[in-house]
mmCIF file with all atom_site columns, C-alpha atoms in Angstrom:
data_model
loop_
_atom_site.group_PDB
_atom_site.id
_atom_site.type_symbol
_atom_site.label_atom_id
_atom_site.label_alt_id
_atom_site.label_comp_id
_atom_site.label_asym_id
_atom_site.label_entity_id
_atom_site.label_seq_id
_atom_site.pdbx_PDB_ins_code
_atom_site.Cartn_x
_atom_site.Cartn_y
_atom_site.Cartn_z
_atom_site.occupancy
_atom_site.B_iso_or_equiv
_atom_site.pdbx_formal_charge
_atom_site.auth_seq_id
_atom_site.auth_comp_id
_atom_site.auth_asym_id
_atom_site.auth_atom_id
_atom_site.pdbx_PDB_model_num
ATOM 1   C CA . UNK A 1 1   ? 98.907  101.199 100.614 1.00 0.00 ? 224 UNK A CA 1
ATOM 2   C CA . UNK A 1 2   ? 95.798  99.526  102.473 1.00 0.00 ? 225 UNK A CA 1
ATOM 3   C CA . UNK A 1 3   ? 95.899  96.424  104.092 1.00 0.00 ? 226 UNK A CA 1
ATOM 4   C CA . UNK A 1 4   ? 92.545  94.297  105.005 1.00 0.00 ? 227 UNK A CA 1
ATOM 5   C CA . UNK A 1 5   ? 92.398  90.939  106.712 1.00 0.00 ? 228 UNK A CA 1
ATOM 6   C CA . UNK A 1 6   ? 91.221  88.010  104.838 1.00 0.00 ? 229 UNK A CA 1
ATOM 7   C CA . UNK A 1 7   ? 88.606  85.660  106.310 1.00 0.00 ? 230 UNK A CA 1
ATOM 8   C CA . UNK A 1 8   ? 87.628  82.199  105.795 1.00 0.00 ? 231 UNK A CA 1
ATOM 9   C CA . UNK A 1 9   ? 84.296  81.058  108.040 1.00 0.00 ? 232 UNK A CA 1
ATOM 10  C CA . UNK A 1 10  ? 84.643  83.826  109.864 1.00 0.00 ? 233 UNK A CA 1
ATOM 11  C CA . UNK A 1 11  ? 88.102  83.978  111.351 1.00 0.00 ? 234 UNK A CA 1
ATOM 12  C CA . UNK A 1 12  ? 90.763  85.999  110.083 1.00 0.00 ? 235 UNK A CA 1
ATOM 13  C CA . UNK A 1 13  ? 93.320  83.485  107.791 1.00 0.00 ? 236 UNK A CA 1
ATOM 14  C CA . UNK A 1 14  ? 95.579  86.327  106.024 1.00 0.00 ? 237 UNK A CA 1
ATOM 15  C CA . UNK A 1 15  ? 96.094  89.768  104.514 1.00 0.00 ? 238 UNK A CA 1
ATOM 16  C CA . UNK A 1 16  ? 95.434  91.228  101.110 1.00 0.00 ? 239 UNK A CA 1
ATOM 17  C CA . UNK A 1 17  ? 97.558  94.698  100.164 1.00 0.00 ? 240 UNK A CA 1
ATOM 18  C CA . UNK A 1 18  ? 96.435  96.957  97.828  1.00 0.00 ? 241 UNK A CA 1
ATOM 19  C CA . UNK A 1 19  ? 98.337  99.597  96.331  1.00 0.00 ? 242 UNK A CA 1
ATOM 20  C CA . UNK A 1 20  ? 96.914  102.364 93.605  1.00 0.00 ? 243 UNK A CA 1
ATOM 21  C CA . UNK A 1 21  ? 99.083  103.725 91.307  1.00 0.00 ? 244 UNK A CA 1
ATOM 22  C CA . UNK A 1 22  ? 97.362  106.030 89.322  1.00 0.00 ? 245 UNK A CA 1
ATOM 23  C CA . UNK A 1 23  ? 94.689  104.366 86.705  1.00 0.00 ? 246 UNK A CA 1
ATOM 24  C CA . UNK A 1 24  ? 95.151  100.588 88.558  1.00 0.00 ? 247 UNK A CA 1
ATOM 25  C CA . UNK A 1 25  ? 95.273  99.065  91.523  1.00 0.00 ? 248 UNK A CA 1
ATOM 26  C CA . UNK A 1 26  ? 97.851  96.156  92.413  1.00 0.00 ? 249 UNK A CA 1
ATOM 27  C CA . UNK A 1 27  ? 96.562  93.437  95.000  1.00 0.00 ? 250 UNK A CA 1
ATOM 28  C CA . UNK A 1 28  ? 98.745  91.351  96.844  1.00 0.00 ? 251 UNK A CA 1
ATOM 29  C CA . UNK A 1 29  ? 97.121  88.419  99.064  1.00 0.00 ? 252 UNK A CA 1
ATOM 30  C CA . UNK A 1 30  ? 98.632  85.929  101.153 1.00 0.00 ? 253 UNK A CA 1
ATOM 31  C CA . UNK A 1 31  ? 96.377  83.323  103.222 1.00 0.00 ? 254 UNK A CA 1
ATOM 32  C CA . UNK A 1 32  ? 96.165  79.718  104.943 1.00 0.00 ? 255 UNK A CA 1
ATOM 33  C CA . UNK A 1 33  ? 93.705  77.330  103.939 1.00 0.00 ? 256 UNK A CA 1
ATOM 34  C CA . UNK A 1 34  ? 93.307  73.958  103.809 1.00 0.00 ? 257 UNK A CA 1
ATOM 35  C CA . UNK A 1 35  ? 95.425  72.477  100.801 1.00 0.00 ? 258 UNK A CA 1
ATOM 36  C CA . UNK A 1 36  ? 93.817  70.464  97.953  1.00 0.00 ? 259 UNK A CA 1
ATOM 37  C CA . UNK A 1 37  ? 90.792  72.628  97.486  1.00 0.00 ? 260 UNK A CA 1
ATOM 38  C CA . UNK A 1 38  ? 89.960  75.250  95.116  1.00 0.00 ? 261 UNK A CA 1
ATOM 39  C CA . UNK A 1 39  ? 89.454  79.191  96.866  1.00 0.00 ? 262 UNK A CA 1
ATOM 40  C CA . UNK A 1 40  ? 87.948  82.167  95.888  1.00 0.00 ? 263 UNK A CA 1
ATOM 41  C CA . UNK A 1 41  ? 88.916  85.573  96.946  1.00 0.00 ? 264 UNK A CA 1
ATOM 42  C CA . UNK A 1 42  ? 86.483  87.849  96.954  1.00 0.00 ? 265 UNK A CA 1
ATOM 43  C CA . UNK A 1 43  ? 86.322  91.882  97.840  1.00 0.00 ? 266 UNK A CA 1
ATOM 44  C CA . UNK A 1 44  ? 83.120  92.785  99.643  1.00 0.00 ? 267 UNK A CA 1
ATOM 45  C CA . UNK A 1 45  ? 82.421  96.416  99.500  1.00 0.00 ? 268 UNK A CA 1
ATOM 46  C CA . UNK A 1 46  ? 79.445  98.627  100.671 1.00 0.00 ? 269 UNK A CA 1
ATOM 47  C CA . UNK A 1 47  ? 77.945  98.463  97.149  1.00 0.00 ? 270 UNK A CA 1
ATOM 48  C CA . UNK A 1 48  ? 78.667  94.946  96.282  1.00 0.00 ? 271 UNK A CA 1
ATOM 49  C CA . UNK A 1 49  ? 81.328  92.301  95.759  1.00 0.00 ? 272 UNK A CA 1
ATOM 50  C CA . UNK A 1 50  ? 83.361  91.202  93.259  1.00 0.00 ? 273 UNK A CA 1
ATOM 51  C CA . UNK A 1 51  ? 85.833  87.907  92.792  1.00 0.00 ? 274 UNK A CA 1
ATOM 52  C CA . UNK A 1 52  ? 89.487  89.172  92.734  1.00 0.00 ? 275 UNK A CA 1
ATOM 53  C CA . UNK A 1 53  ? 90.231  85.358  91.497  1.00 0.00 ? 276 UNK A CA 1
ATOM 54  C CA . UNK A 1 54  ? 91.574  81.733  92.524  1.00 0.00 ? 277 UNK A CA 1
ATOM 55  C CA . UNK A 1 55  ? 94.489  82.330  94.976  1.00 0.00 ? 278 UNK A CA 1
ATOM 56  C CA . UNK A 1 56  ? 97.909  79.807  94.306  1.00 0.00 ? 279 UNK A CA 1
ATOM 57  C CA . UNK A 1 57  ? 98.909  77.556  96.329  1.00 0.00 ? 280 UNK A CA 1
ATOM 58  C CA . UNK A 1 58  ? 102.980 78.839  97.075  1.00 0.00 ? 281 UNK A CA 1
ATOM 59  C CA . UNK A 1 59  ? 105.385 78.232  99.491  1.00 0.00 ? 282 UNK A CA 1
ATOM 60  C CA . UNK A 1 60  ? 103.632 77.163  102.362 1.00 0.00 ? 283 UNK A CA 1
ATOM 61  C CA . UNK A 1 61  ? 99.974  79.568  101.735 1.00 0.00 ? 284 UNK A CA 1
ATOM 62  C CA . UNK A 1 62  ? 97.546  80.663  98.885  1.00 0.00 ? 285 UNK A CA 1
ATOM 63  C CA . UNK A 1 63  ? 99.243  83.401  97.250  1.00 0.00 ? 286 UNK A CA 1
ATOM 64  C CA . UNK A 1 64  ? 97.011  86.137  94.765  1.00 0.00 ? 287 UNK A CA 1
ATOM 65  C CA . UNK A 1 65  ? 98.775  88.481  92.897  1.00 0.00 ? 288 UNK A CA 1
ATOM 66  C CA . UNK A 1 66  ? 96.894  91.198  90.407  1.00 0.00 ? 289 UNK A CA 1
ATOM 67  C CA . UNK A 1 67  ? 96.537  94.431  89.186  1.00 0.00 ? 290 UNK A CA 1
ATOM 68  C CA . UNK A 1 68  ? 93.367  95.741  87.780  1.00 0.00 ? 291 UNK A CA 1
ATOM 69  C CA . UNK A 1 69  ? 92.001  98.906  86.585  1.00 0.00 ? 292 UNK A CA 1
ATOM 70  C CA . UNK A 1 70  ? 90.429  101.128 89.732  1.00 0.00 ? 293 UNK A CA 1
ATOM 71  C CA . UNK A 1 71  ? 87.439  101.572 87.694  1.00 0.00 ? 294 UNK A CA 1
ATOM 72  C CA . UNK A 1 72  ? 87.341  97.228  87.141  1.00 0.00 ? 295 UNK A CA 1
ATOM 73  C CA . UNK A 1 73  ? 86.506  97.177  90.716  1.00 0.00 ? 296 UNK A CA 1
ATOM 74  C CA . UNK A 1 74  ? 85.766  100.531 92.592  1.00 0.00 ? 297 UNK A CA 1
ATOM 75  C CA . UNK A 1 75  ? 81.906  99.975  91.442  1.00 0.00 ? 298 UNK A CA 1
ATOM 76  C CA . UNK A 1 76  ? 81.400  97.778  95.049  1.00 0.00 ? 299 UNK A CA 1
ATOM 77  C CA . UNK A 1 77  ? 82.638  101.065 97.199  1.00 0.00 ? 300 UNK A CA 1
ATOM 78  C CA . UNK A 1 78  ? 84.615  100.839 99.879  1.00 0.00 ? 301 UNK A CA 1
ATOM 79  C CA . UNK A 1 79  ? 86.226  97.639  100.757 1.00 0.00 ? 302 UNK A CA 1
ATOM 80  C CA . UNK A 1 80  ? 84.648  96.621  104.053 1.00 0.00 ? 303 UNK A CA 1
ATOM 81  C CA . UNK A 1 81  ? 85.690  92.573  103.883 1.00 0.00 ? 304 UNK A CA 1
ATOM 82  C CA . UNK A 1 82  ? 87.778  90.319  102.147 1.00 0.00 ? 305 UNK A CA 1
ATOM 83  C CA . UNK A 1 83  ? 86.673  87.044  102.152 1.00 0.00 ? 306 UNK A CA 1
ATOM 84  C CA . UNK A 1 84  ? 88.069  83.409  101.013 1.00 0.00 ? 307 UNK A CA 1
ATOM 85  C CA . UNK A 1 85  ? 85.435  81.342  99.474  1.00 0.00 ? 308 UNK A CA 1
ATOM 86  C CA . UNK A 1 86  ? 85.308  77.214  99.285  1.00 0.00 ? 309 UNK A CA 1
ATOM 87  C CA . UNK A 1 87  ? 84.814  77.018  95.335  1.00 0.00 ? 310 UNK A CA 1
ATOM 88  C CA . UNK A 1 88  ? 83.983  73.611  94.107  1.00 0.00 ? 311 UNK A CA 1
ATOM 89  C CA . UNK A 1 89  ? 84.142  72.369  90.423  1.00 0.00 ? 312 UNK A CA 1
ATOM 90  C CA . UNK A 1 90  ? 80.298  72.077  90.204  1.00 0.00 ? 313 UNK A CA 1
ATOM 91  C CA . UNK A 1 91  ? 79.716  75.610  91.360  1.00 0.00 ? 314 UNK A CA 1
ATOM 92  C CA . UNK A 1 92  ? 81.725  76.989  88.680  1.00 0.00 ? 315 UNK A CA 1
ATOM 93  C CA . UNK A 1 93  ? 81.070  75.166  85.743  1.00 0.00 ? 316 UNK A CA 1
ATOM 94  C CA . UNK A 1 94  ? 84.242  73.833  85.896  1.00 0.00 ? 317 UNK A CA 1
ATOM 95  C CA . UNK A 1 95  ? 83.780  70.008  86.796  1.00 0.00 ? 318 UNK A CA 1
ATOM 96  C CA . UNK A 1 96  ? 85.025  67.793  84.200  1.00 0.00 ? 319 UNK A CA 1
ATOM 97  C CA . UNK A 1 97  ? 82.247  64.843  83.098  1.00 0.00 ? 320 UNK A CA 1
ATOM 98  C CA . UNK A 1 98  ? 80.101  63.158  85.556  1.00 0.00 ? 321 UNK A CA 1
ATOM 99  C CA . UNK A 1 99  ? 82.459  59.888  85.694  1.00 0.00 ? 322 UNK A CA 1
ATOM 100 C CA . UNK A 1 100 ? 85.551  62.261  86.499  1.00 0.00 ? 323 UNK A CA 1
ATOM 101 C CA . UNK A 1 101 ? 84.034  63.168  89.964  1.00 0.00 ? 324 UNK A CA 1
ATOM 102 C CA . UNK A 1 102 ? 85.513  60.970  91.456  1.00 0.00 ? 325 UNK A CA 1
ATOM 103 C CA . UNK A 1 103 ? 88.854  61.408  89.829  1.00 0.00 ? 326 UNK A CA 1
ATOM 104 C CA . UNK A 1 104 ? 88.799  65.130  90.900  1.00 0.00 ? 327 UNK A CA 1
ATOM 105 C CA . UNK A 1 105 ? 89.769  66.723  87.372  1.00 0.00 ? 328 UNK A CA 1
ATOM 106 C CA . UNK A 1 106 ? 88.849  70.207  86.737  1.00 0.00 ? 329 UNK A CA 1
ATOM 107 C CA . UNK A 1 107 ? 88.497  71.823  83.870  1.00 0.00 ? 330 UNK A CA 1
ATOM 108 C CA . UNK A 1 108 ? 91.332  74.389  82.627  1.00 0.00 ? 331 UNK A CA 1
ATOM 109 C CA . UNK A 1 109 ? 89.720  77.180  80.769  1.00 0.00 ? 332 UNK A CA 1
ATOM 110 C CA . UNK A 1 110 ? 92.785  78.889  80.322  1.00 0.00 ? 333 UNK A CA 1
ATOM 111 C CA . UNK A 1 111 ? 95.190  76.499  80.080  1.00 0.00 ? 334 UNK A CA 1
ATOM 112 C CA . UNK A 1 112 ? 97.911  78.643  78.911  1.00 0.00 ? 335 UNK A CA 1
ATOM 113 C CA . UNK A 1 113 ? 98.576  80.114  82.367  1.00 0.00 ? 336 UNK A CA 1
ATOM 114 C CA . UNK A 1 114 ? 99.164  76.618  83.760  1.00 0.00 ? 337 UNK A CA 1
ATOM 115 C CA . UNK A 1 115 ? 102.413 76.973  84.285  1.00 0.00 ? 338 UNK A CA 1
ATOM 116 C CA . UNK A 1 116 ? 103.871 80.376  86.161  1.00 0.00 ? 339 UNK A CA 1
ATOM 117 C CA . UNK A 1 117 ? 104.586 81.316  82.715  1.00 0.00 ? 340 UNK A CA 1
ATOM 118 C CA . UNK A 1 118 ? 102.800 81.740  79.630  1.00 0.00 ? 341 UNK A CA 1
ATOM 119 C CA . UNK A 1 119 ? 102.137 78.681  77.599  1.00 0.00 ? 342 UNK A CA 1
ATOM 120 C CA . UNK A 1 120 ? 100.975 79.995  74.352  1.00 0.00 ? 343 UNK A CA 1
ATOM 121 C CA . UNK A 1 121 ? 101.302 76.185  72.752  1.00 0.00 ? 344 UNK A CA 1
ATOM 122 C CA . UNK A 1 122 ? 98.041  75.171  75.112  1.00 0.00 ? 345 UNK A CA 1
ATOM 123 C CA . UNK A 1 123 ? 95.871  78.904  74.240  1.00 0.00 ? 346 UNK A CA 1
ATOM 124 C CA . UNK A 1 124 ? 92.890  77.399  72.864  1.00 0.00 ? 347 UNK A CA 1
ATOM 125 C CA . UNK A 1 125 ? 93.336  73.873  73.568  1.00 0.00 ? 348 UNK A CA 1
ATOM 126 C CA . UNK A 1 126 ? 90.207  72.341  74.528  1.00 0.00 ? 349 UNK A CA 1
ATOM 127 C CA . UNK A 1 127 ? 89.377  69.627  77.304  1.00 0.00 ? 350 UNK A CA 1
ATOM 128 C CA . UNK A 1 128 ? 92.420  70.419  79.178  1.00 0.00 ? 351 UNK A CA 1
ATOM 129 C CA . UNK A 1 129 ? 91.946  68.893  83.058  1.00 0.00 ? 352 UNK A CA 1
ATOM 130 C CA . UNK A 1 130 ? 94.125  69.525  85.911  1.00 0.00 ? 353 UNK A CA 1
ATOM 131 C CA . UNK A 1 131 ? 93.609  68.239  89.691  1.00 0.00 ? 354 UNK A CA 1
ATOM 132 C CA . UNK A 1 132 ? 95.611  68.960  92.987  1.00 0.00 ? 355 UNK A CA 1
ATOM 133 C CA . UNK A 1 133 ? 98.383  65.768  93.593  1.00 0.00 ? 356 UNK A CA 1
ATOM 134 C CA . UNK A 1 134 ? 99.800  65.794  97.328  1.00 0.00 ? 357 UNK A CA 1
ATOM 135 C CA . UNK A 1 135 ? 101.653 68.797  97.681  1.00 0.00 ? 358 UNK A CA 1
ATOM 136 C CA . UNK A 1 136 ? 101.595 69.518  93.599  1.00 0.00 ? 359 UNK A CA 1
ATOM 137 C CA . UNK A 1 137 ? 98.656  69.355  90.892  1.00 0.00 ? 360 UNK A CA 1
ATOM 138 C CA . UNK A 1 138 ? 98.263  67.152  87.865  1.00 0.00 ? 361 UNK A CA 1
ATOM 139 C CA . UNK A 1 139 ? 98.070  68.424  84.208  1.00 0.00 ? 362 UNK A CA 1
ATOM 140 C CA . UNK A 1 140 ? 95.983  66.283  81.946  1.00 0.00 ? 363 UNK A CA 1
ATOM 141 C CA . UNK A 1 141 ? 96.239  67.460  77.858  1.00 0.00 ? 364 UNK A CA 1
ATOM 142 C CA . UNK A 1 142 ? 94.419  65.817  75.154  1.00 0.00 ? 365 UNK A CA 1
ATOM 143 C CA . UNK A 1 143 ? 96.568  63.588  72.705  1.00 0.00 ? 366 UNK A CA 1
ATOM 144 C CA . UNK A 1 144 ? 95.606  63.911  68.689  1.00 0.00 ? 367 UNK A CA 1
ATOM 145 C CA . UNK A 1 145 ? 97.168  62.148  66.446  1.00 0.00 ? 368 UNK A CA 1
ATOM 146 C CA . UNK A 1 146 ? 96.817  64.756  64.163  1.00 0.00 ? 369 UNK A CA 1
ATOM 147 C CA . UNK A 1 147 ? 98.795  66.980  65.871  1.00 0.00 ? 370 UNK A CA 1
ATOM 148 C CA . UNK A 1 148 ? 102.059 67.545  67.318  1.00 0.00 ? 371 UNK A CA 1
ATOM 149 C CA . UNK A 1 149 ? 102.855 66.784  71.126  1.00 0.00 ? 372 UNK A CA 1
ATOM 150 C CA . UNK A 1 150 ? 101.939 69.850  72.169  1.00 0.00 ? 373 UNK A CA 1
ATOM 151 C CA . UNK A 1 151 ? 104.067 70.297  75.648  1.00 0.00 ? 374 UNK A CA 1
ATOM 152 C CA . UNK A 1 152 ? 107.311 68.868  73.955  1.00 0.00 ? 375 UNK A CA 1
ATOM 153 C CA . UNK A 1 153 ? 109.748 70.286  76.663  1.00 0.00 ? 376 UNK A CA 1
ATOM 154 C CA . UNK A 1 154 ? 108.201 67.854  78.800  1.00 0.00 ? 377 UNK A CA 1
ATOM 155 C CA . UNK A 1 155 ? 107.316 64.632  76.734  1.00 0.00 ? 378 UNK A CA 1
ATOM 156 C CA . UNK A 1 156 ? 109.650 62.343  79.083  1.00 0.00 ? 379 UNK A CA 1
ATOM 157 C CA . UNK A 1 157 ? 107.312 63.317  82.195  1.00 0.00 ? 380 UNK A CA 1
ATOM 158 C CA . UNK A 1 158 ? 104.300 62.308  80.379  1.00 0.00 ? 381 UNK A CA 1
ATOM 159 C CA . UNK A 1 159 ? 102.107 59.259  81.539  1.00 0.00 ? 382 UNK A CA 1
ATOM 160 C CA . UNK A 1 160 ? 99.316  58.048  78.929  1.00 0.00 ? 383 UNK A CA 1
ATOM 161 C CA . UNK A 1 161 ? 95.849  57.642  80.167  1.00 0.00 ? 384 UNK A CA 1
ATOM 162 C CA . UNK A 1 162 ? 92.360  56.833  78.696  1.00 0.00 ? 385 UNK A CA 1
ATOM 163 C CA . UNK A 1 163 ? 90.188  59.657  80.355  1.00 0.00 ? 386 UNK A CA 1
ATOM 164 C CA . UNK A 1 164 ? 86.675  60.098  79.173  1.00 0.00 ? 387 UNK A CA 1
ATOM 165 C CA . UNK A 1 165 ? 87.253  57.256  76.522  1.00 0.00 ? 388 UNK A CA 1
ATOM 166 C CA . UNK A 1 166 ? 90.167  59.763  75.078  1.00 0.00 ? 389 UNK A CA 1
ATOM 167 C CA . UNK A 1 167 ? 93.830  59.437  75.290  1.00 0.00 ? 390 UNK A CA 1
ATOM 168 C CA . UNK A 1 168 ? 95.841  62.198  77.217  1.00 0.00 ? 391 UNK A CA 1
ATOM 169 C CA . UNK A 1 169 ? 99.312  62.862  77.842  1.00 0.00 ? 392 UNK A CA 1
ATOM 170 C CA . UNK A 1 170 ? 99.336  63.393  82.054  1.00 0.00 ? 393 UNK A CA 1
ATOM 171 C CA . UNK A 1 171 ? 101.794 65.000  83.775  1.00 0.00 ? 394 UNK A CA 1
ATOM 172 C CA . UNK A 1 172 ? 102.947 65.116  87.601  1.00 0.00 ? 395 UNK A CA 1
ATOM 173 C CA . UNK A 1 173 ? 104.348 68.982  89.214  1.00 0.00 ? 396 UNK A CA 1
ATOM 174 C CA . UNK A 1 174 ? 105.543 69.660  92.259  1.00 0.00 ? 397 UNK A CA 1
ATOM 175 C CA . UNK A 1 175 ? 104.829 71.904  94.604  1.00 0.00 ? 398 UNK A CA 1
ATOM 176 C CA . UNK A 1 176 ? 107.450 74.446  92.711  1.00 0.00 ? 399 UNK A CA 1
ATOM 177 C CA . UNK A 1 177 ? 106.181 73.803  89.669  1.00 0.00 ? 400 UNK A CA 1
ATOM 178 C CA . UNK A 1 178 ? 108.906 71.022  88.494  1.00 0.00 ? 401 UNK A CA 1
ATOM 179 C CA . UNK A 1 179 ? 107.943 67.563  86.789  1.00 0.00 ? 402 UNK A CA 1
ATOM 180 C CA . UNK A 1 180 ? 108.078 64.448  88.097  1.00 0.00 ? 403 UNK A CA 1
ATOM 181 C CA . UNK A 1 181 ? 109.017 61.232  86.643  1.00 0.00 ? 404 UNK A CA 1
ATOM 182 C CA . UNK A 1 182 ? 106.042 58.657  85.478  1.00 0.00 ? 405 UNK A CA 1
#
């Protein structure tokens, strides 16, 4: 197992682990940041650098968890850095409409892995927004009348707004992932 410090502007703000077991390679990261922002981890080798993903924000730090094939990610080299990156919506393509800006909404493009568990009942639902809320983050899903609700287990925790000139179904989380009442 190697261990590599994290850094954020140039000071040290956590560790990442990383652990090979035969083909793949399982990456553990833990870090402080700043809450209510969006962060990028990235792996800086001698060859290049590649994004290991968005770190979680979990009991009290940003929290990464992955495994990945050693050839996904040995092309940089050896690991010489590993960095936490400031991502903003606009930067990644992510930001939801112009008039949302203000609003903060981002755009899920997975919206499936919301939750800490698989969602299938949101794969492939479009215009799906979600946005940091205190210590929690916001969900906001698209309501068609043509279609059933599609988080049922949670219809009692939804609010209804007009975002975008389109109703959605919006729901509060915690910082454990548990809804809160409208």
């Amino acid at each position: 197992m190697e261990e590599y410090l994290i850094y954020f502007g140039g000071a040290p703000c956590g560790s990442l682990r990383m652990e090979k077991k035969g083909l793949y390679t399982h990456f553990s990261a833990c870090c402080g940041a700043r809450q209510g922002r969006i962060y990028s981890l990235v792996l800086e080798g001698e060859r290049g650098e590649m994004p290991l993903g968005v770190p979680e924000w979990q009991d009290g730090c940003f929290v990464l968890q992955r495994t990945l094939a050693n050839h996904a990610w040995s092309g940089i080299g050896t690991v010489q850095r590993v960095s936490l990156y400031v991502r903003s919506a606009a930067e990644s393509g992510d930001a939801a409409p112009e008039e949302a800006a203000e609003e903060g909404w981002i755009l899920l493009r997975h919206p499936e892995y919301f939750f800490r568990t698989f969602s299938p009942q949101l794969s492939g639902v479009p215009d799906c927004y979600w946005k940091p809320e205190g210590s929690g983050r916001s969900l906001a899903v698209p309501i068609d009348d043509g279609r059933p609700f599609l988080l049922p287990r949670y219809f009692c925790f939804a609010r209804i707004e007009r975002l975008w000139g389109k109703a959605y179904a919006v729901f509060v989380f915690d910082e454990a992932g548990q809804p809160i009442l409208p």
